[in-house]
């Protein structure tokens, strides 16, 4: 292999490895809300690290007669792990959409394509028609090399079709994350076919996986805080539902006690209606309430409390 191409591949592989390690660190410390998703990404990035490591090993031993079978084994493992990544993605897509994976057509189709790919990969080890290594451990593509790429490309398309079909089941960020991971490696694969010897797919896959993780983290965080806000609102609603009937009953009792004094009863009733109105407005308000409005609500509440408790309550 040309020295310039070899150096380019080494830079690509090392860069991809660094990105994958950073991704594994990020998922290890960043995921706190969804353990199932966290386990998936730990497995996914572990496979990615193994994939890029095999690619790096293959480049370091390429065209080295002393390396023996190492380049051939590294290439086989690299190709196997890369196909497993797409199979894992099929399962994760169904999980994210809340769809039962067992015997689902998408997963079955993906598995069949993976088996076909593995059959071709094993067949390749005993022939020279797809790719082969010469006596000096130099890598060469055979005339049938494009045939080996058909199953993984179809696997990507199956996942892409699944993403389009089930798009409404997941958030925009998750749709973008899946689309990015499916399209970027596919584009990288096409570039790799055009520029023989440069393994841009390794870097493309690592970058796509890192972005998929980042967008997933953002989506998980938004959903978590959204659920927290809903939970807090629900607690306030429950509390208001419990407290309001008692307050209304007590206020009406205090107003009834003032019926002998019409002006006093009218003032108490005015404060009572103003308090109820402001309380209802607060529940429907989505922005911050001005301090002046809050003070009016407090003033109405204290007026009613003062009417109820009389001298027992002192308001400064």
C-alpha positions as a Python dict, from the first residue, in 0.01 Angstrom:
ca = {
    (1, 'X'): (0, 0, 0),
    (2, 'X'): (121, 352, -83),
    (3, 'X'): (282, 528, 213),
    (4, 'X'): (52, 830, 186),
    (5, 'X'): (-262, 614, 183),
    (6, 'X'): (-132, 408, 475),
    (7, 'X'): (-66, 722, 681),
    (8, 'X'): (-410, 855, 594),
    (9, 'X'): (-570, 528, 704),
    (10, 'X'): (-373, 528, 1030),
    (11, 'X'): (-489, 883, 1105),
    (12, 'X'): (-847, 788, 1021),
    (13, 'X'): (-836, 475, 1240),
    (14, 'X'): (-675, 652, 1538),
    (15, 'X'): (-923, 941, 1509),
    (16, 'X'): (-1212, 696, 1495),
    (17, 'X'): (-1078, 506, 1796),
    (18, 'X'): (-1049, 827, 2001),
    (19, 'X'): (-1407, 925, 1911),
    (20, 'X'): (-1535, 579, 2008),
    (21, 'X'): (-1354, 587, 2343),
    (22, 'X'): (-1495, 934, 2413),
    (23, 'X'): (-1840, 801, 2323),
    (24, 'X'): (-1804, 511, 2566),
    (25, 'X'): (-1693, 751, 2842),
    (26, 'X'): (-1984, 983, 2766),
    (27, 'X'): (-2243, 707, 2782),
    (28, 'X'): (-2089, 569, 3102),
    (29, 'X'): (-2120, 899, 3289),
    (30, 'X'): (-2395, 1078, 3096),
    (31, 'X'): (-2687, 832, 3091),
    (32, 'X'): (-2881, 842, 3416),
    (33, 'X'): (-3243, 811, 3310),
    (34, 'X'): (-3278, 501, 3089),
    (35, 'X'): (-3073, 196, 3188),
    (36, 'X'): (-3181, -9, 2888),
    (37, 'X'): (-3059, 256, 2645),
    (38, 'X'): (-2740, 296, 2845),
    (39, 'X'): (-2669, -79, 2819),
    (40, 'X'): (-2725, -64, 2443),
    (41, 'X'): (-2480, 222, 2391),
    (42, 'X'): (-2217, 61, 2613),
    (43, 'X'): (-2242, -255, 2401),
    (44, 'X'): (-2257, -50, 2080),
    (45, 'X'): (-1947, 158, 2155),
    (46, 'X'): (-1760, -146, 2284),
    (47, 'X'): (-1824, -314, 1947),
    (48, 'X'): (-1720, 7, 1772),
    (49, 'X'): (-1391, 16, 1963),
    (50, 'X'): (-1326, -347, 1867),
    (51, 'X'): (-1418, -267, 1504),
    (52, 'X'): (-1184, 33, 1478),
    (53, 'X'): (-909, -153, 1667),
    (54, 'X'): (-922, -437, 1413),
    (55, 'X'): (-908, -181, 1133),
    (56, 'X'): (-603, -20, 1293),
    (57, 'X'): (-435, -359, 1343),
    (58, 'X'): (-502, -451, 980),
    (59, 'X'): (-335, -130, 860),
    (60, 'X'): (-34, -174, 1089),
    (61, 'X'): (29, -527, 962),
    (62, 'X'): (-75, -474, 598),
    (63, 'X'): (188, -577, 343),
    (64, 'X'): (404, -720, 623),
    (65, 'X'): (509, -1082, 551),
    (66, 'X'): (621, -1124, 913),
    (67, 'X'): (265, -1063, 1037),
    (68, 'X'): (145, -1405, 921),
    (69, 'X'): (-232, -1444, 938),
    (70, 'X'): (-289, -1131, 1151),
    (71, 'X'): (-403, -897, 868),
    (72, 'X'): (-646, -1156, 729),
    (73, 'X'): (-793, -1231, 1075),
    (74, 'X'): (-814, -859, 1157),
    (75, 'X'): (-999, -789, 831),
    (76, 'X'): (-1243, -1076, 895),
    (77, 'X'): (-1319, -959, 1250),
    (78, 'X'): (-1347, -596, 1137),
    (79, 'X'): (-1601, -690, 868),
    (80, 'X'): (-1795, -914, 1109),
    (81, 'X'): (-1821, -653, 1385),
    (82, 'X'): (-1926, -378, 1140),
    (83, 'X'): (-2219, -594, 1025),
    (84, 'X'): (-2317, -671, 1387),
    (85, 'X'): (-2343, -296, 1450),
    (86, 'X'): (-2620, -266, 1190),
    (87, 'X'): (-2801, -564, 1340),
    (88, 'X'): (-2784, -403, 1685),
    (89, 'X'): (-2920, -83, 1536),
    (90, 'X'): (-3225, -269, 1400),
    (91, 'X'): (-3310, -392, 1750),
    (92, 'X'): (-3249, -50, 1906),
    (93, 'X'): (-3473, 117, 1648),
    (94, 'X'): (-3761, -114, 1741),
    (95, 'X'): (-3695, -64, 2113),
    (96, 'X'): (-3695, 314, 2072),
    (97, 'X'): (-4027, 296, 1888),
    (98, 'X'): (-4178, 80, 2164),
    (99, 'X'): (-4223, -217, 1929),
    (100, 'X'): (-4186, -580, 2037),
    (101, 'X'): (-3871, -711, 1869),
    (102, 'X'): (-3948, -1082, 1882),
    (103, 'X'): (-4022, -1211, 1529),
    (104, 'X'): (-4069, -860, 1393),
    (105, 'X'): (-4029, -848, 1010),
    (106, 'X'): (-3768, -571, 1028),
    (107, 'X'): (-3547, -766, 1266),
    (108, 'X'): (-3597, -1093, 1078),
    (109, 'X'): (-3506, -925, 746),
    (110, 'X'): (-3199, -767, 905),
    (111, 'X'): (-3091, -1101, 1049),
    (112, 'X'): (-3133, -1279, 713),
    (113, 'X'): (-2925, -1010, 538),
    (114, 'X'): (-2662, -1044, 811),
    (115, 'X'): (-2647, -1423, 759),
    (116, 'X'): (-2605, -1372, 383),
    (117, 'X'): (-2325, -1125, 447),
    (118, 'X'): (-2151, -1363, 688),
    (119, 'X'): (-2184, -1643, 432),
    (120, 'X'): (-2015, -1427, 170),
    (121, 'X'): (-1748, -1321, 418),
    (122, 'X'): (-1667, -1683, 509),
    (123, 'X'): (-1669, -1778, 139),
    (124, 'X'): (-1420, -1496, 79),
    (125, 'X'): (-1164, -1656, 309),
    (126, 'X'): (-1124, -1948, 67),
    (127, 'X'): (-1136, -1765, -268),
    (128, 'X'): (-985, -1463, -442),
    (129, 'X'): (-1296, -1338, -623),
    (130, 'X'): (-1407, -1085, -356),
    (131, 'X'): (-1086, -988, -177),
    (132, 'X'): (-765, -1165, -86),
    (133, 'X'): (-416, -1129, 61),
    (134, 'X'): (-109, -1215, -143),
    (135, 'X'): (201, -1394, -14),
    (136, 'X'): (338, -1067, 120),
    (137, 'X'): (15, -988, 312),
    (138, 'X'): (-85, -725, 58),
    (139, 'X'): (-461, -663, 39),
    (140, 'X'): (-636, -682, -301),
    (141, 'X'): (-996, -652, -414),
    (142, 'X'): (-1136, -913, -648),
    (143, 'X'): (-1378, -859, -937),
    (144, 'X'): (-1674, -957, -717),
    (145, 'X'): (-1591, -718, -435),
    (146, 'X'): (-1909, -505, -482),
    (147, 'X'): (-2116, -821, -416),
    (148, 'X'): (-1989, -822, -56),
    (149, 'X'): (-2127, -470, -4),
    (150, 'X'): (-2482, -552, -120),
    (151, 'X'): (-2609, -712, 209),
    (152, 'X'): (-2482, -431, 438),
    (153, 'X'): (-2622, -164, 205),
    (154, 'X'): (-2958, -345, 200),
    (155, 'X'): (-2940, -374, 580),
    (156, 'X'): (-2896, 2, 603),
    (157, 'X'): (-3189, 55, 366),
    (158, 'X'): (-3411, -180, 571),
    (159, 'X'): (-3334, 23, 884),
    (160, 'X'): (-3393, 346, 694),
    (161, 'X'): (-3731, 221, 569),
    (162, 'X'): (-3817, 114, 925),
    (163, 'X'): (-3723, 461, 1048),
    (164, 'X'): (-3954, 621, 790),
    (165, 'X'): (-4242, 386, 875),
    (166, 'X'): (-4213, 428, 1254),
    (167, 'X'): (-4101, 794, 1253),
    (168, 'X'): (-4410, 915, 1441),
    (169, 'X'): (-4329, 689, 1736),
    (170, 'X'): (-4009, 875, 1824),
    (171, 'X'): (-3905, 1237, 1874),
    (172, 'X'): (-3749, 1457, 1607),
    (173, 'X'): (-3408, 1434, 1776),
    (174, 'X'): (-3420, 1054, 1772),
    (175, 'X'): (-3528, 1051, 1406),
    (176, 'X'): (-3237, 1278, 1322),
    (177, 'X'): (-2995, 1062, 1524),
    (178, 'X'): (-3099, 740, 1348),
    (179, 'X'): (-3099, 904, 1003),
    (180, 'X'): (-2752, 1045, 1062),
    (181, 'X'): (-2611, 707, 1164),
    (182, 'X'): (-2768, 534, 864),
    (183, 'X'): (-2678, 791, 599),
    (184, 'X'): (-2328, 898, 701),
    (185, 'X'): (-2174, 545, 689),
    (186, 'X'): (-2360, 480, 362),
    (187, 'X'): (-2208, 793, 207),
    (188, 'X'): (-1869, 695, 348),
    (189, 'X'): (-1904, 350, 192),
    (190, 'X'): (-1972, 503, -150),
    (191, 'X'): (-1668, 731, -113),
    (192, 'X'): (-1459, 429, -13),
    (193, 'X'): (-1568, 243, -326),
    (194, 'X'): (-1463, 537, -543),
    (195, 'X'): (-1130, 599, -369),
    (196, 'X'): (-974, 257, -334),
    (197, 'X'): (-761, 205, -25),
    (198, 'X'): (-891, 492, 190),
    (199, 'X'): (-1111, 360, 474),
    (200, 'X'): (-1326, 669, 538),
    (201, 'X'): (-1614, 447, 652),
    (202, 'X'): (-1436, 387, 982),
    (203, 'X'): (-1428, 757, 1067),
    (204, 'X'): (-1777, 814, 924),
    (205, 'X'): (-1922, 535, 1140),
    (206, 'X'): (-1749, 662, 1456),
    (207, 'X'): (-1866, 1022, 1402),
    (208, 'X'): (-2222, 909, 1321),
    (209, 'X'): (-2234, 691, 1635),
    (210, 'X'): (-2107, 976, 1853),
    (211, 'X'): (-2370, 1214, 1717),
    (212, 'X'): (-2641, 948, 1760),
    (213, 'X'): (-2541, 916, 2126),
    (214, 'X'): (-2534, 1293, 2175),
    (215, 'X'): (-2880, 1346, 2028),
    (216, 'X'): (-3011, 1052, 2230),
    (217, 'X'): (-2872, 1207, 2547),
    (218, 'X'): (-3038, 1538, 2462),
    (219, 'X'): (-3368, 1361, 2398),
    (220, 'X'): (-3344, 1161, 2723),
    (221, 'X'): (-3266, 1477, 2922),
    (222, 'X'): (-3556, 1672, 2770),
    (223, 'X'): (-3798, 1388, 2838),
    (224, 'X'): (-3670, 1346, 3194),
    (225, 'X'): (-3714, 1712, 3284),
    (226, 'X'): (-4048, 1720, 3102),
    (227, 'X'): (-4168, 1428, 3316),
    (228, 'X'): (-4033, 1600, 3628),
    (229, 'X'): (-4225, 1917, 3541),
    (230, 'X'): (-4542, 1715, 3482),
    (231, 'X'): (-4490, 1536, 3814),
    (232, 'X'): (-4442, 1863, 4001),
    (233, 'X'): (-4752, 2012, 3836),
    (234, 'X'): (-4950, 1703, 3928),
    (235, 'X'): (-4839, 1735, 4292),
    (236, 'X'): (-4945, 2101, 4298),
    (237, 'X'): (-5281, 2013, 4142),
    (238, 'X'): (-5340, 1739, 4397),
    (239, 'X'): (-5244, 1970, 4680),
    (240, 'X'): (-5472, 2246, 4550),
    (241, 'X'): (-5755, 1997, 4507),
    (242, 'X'): (-5716, 1893, 4871),
    (243, 'X'): (-5669, 2238, 5019),
    (244, 'X'): (-5918, 2444, 4817),
    (245, 'X'): (-6241, 2276, 4944),
    (246, 'X'): (-6138, 2336, 5306),
    (247, 'X'): (-6046, 2696, 5235),
    (248, 'X'): (-6369, 2762, 5046),
    (249, 'X'): (-6576, 2607, 5323),
    (250, 'X'): (-6398, 2807, 5592),
    (251, 'X'): (-6424, 3132, 5394),
    (252, 'X'): (-6795, 3086, 5332),
    (253, 'X'): (-6843, 3015, 5702),
    (254, 'X'): (-6663, 3342, 5786),
    (255, 'X'): (-6875, 3534, 5533),
    (256, 'X'): (-7194, 3383, 5676),
    (257, 'X'): (-7091, 3509, 6019),
    (258, 'X'): (-7083, 3862, 5878),
    (259, 'X'): (-7436, 3859, 5734),
    (260, 'X'): (-7560, 4078, 6019),
    (261, 'X'): (-7321, 4344, 5890),
    (262, 'X'): (-7396, 4378, 5514),
    (263, 'X'): (-7101, 4607, 5434),
    (264, 'X'): (-6857, 4379, 5611),
    (265, 'X'): (-7008, 4071, 5443),
    (266, 'X'): (-6988, 4243, 5101),
    (267, 'X'): (-6619, 4330, 5154),
    (268, 'X'): (-6540, 3974, 5261),
    (269, 'X'): (-6725, 3837, 4960),
    (270, 'X'): (-6533, 4069, 4725),
    (271, 'X'): (-6200, 3952, 4868),
    (272, 'X'): (-6315, 3591, 4842),
    (273, 'X'): (-6410, 3617, 4471),
    (274, 'X'): (-6086, 3802, 4388),
    (275, 'X'): (-5883, 3531, 4560),
    (276, 'X'): (-6063, 3254, 4370),
    (277, 'X'): (-6015, 3434, 4038),
    (278, 'X'): (-5642, 3487, 4094),
    (279, 'X'): (-5600, 3120, 4205),
    (280, 'X'): (-5763, 2994, 3885),
    (281, 'X'): (-5554, 3232, 3673),
    (282, 'X'): (-5235, 3101, 3835),
    (283, 'X'): (-5316, 2741, 3734),
    (284, 'X'): (-5363, 2846, 3371),
    (285, 'X'): (-5062, 3080, 3359),
    (286, 'X'): (-4751, 2956, 3173),
    (287, 'X'): (-4524, 3254, 3243),
    (288, 'X'): (-4397, 3419, 3562),
    (289, 'X'): (-4664, 3605, 3759),
    (290, 'X'): (-4585, 3969, 3849),
    (291, 'X'): (-4505, 4033, 4214),
    (292, 'X'): (-4786, 4291, 4239),
    (293, 'X'): (-5044, 4027, 4141),
    (294, 'X'): (-4903, 3779, 4392),
    (295, 'X'): (-4922, 4041, 4668),
    (296, 'X'): (-5288, 4111, 4582),
    (297, 'X'): (-5364, 3739, 4615),
    (298, 'X'): (-5187, 3724, 4951),
    (299, 'X'): (-5374, 4035, 5068),
    (300, 'X'): (-5711, 3878, 4977),
    (301, 'X'): (-5617, 3554, 5154),
    (302, 'X'): (-5504, 3734, 5470),
    (303, 'X'): (-5821, 3946, 5475),
    (304, 'X'): (-6035, 3631, 5478),
    (305, 'X'): (-5813, 3467, 5739),
    (306, 'X'): (-5836, 3778, 5955),
    (307, 'X'): (-6218, 3771, 5929),
    (308, 'X'): (-6217, 3409, 6035),
    (309, 'X'): (-5974, 3422, 6326),
    (310, 'X'): (-6030, 3781, 6442),
    (311, 'X'): (-5791, 3890, 6716),
    (312, 'X'): (-5618, 3553, 6716),
    (313, 'X'): (-5441, 3652, 6390),
    (314, 'X'): (-5215, 3952, 6367),
    (315, 'X'): (-5093, 4069, 6026),
    (316, 'X'): (-4799, 4311, 6028),
}
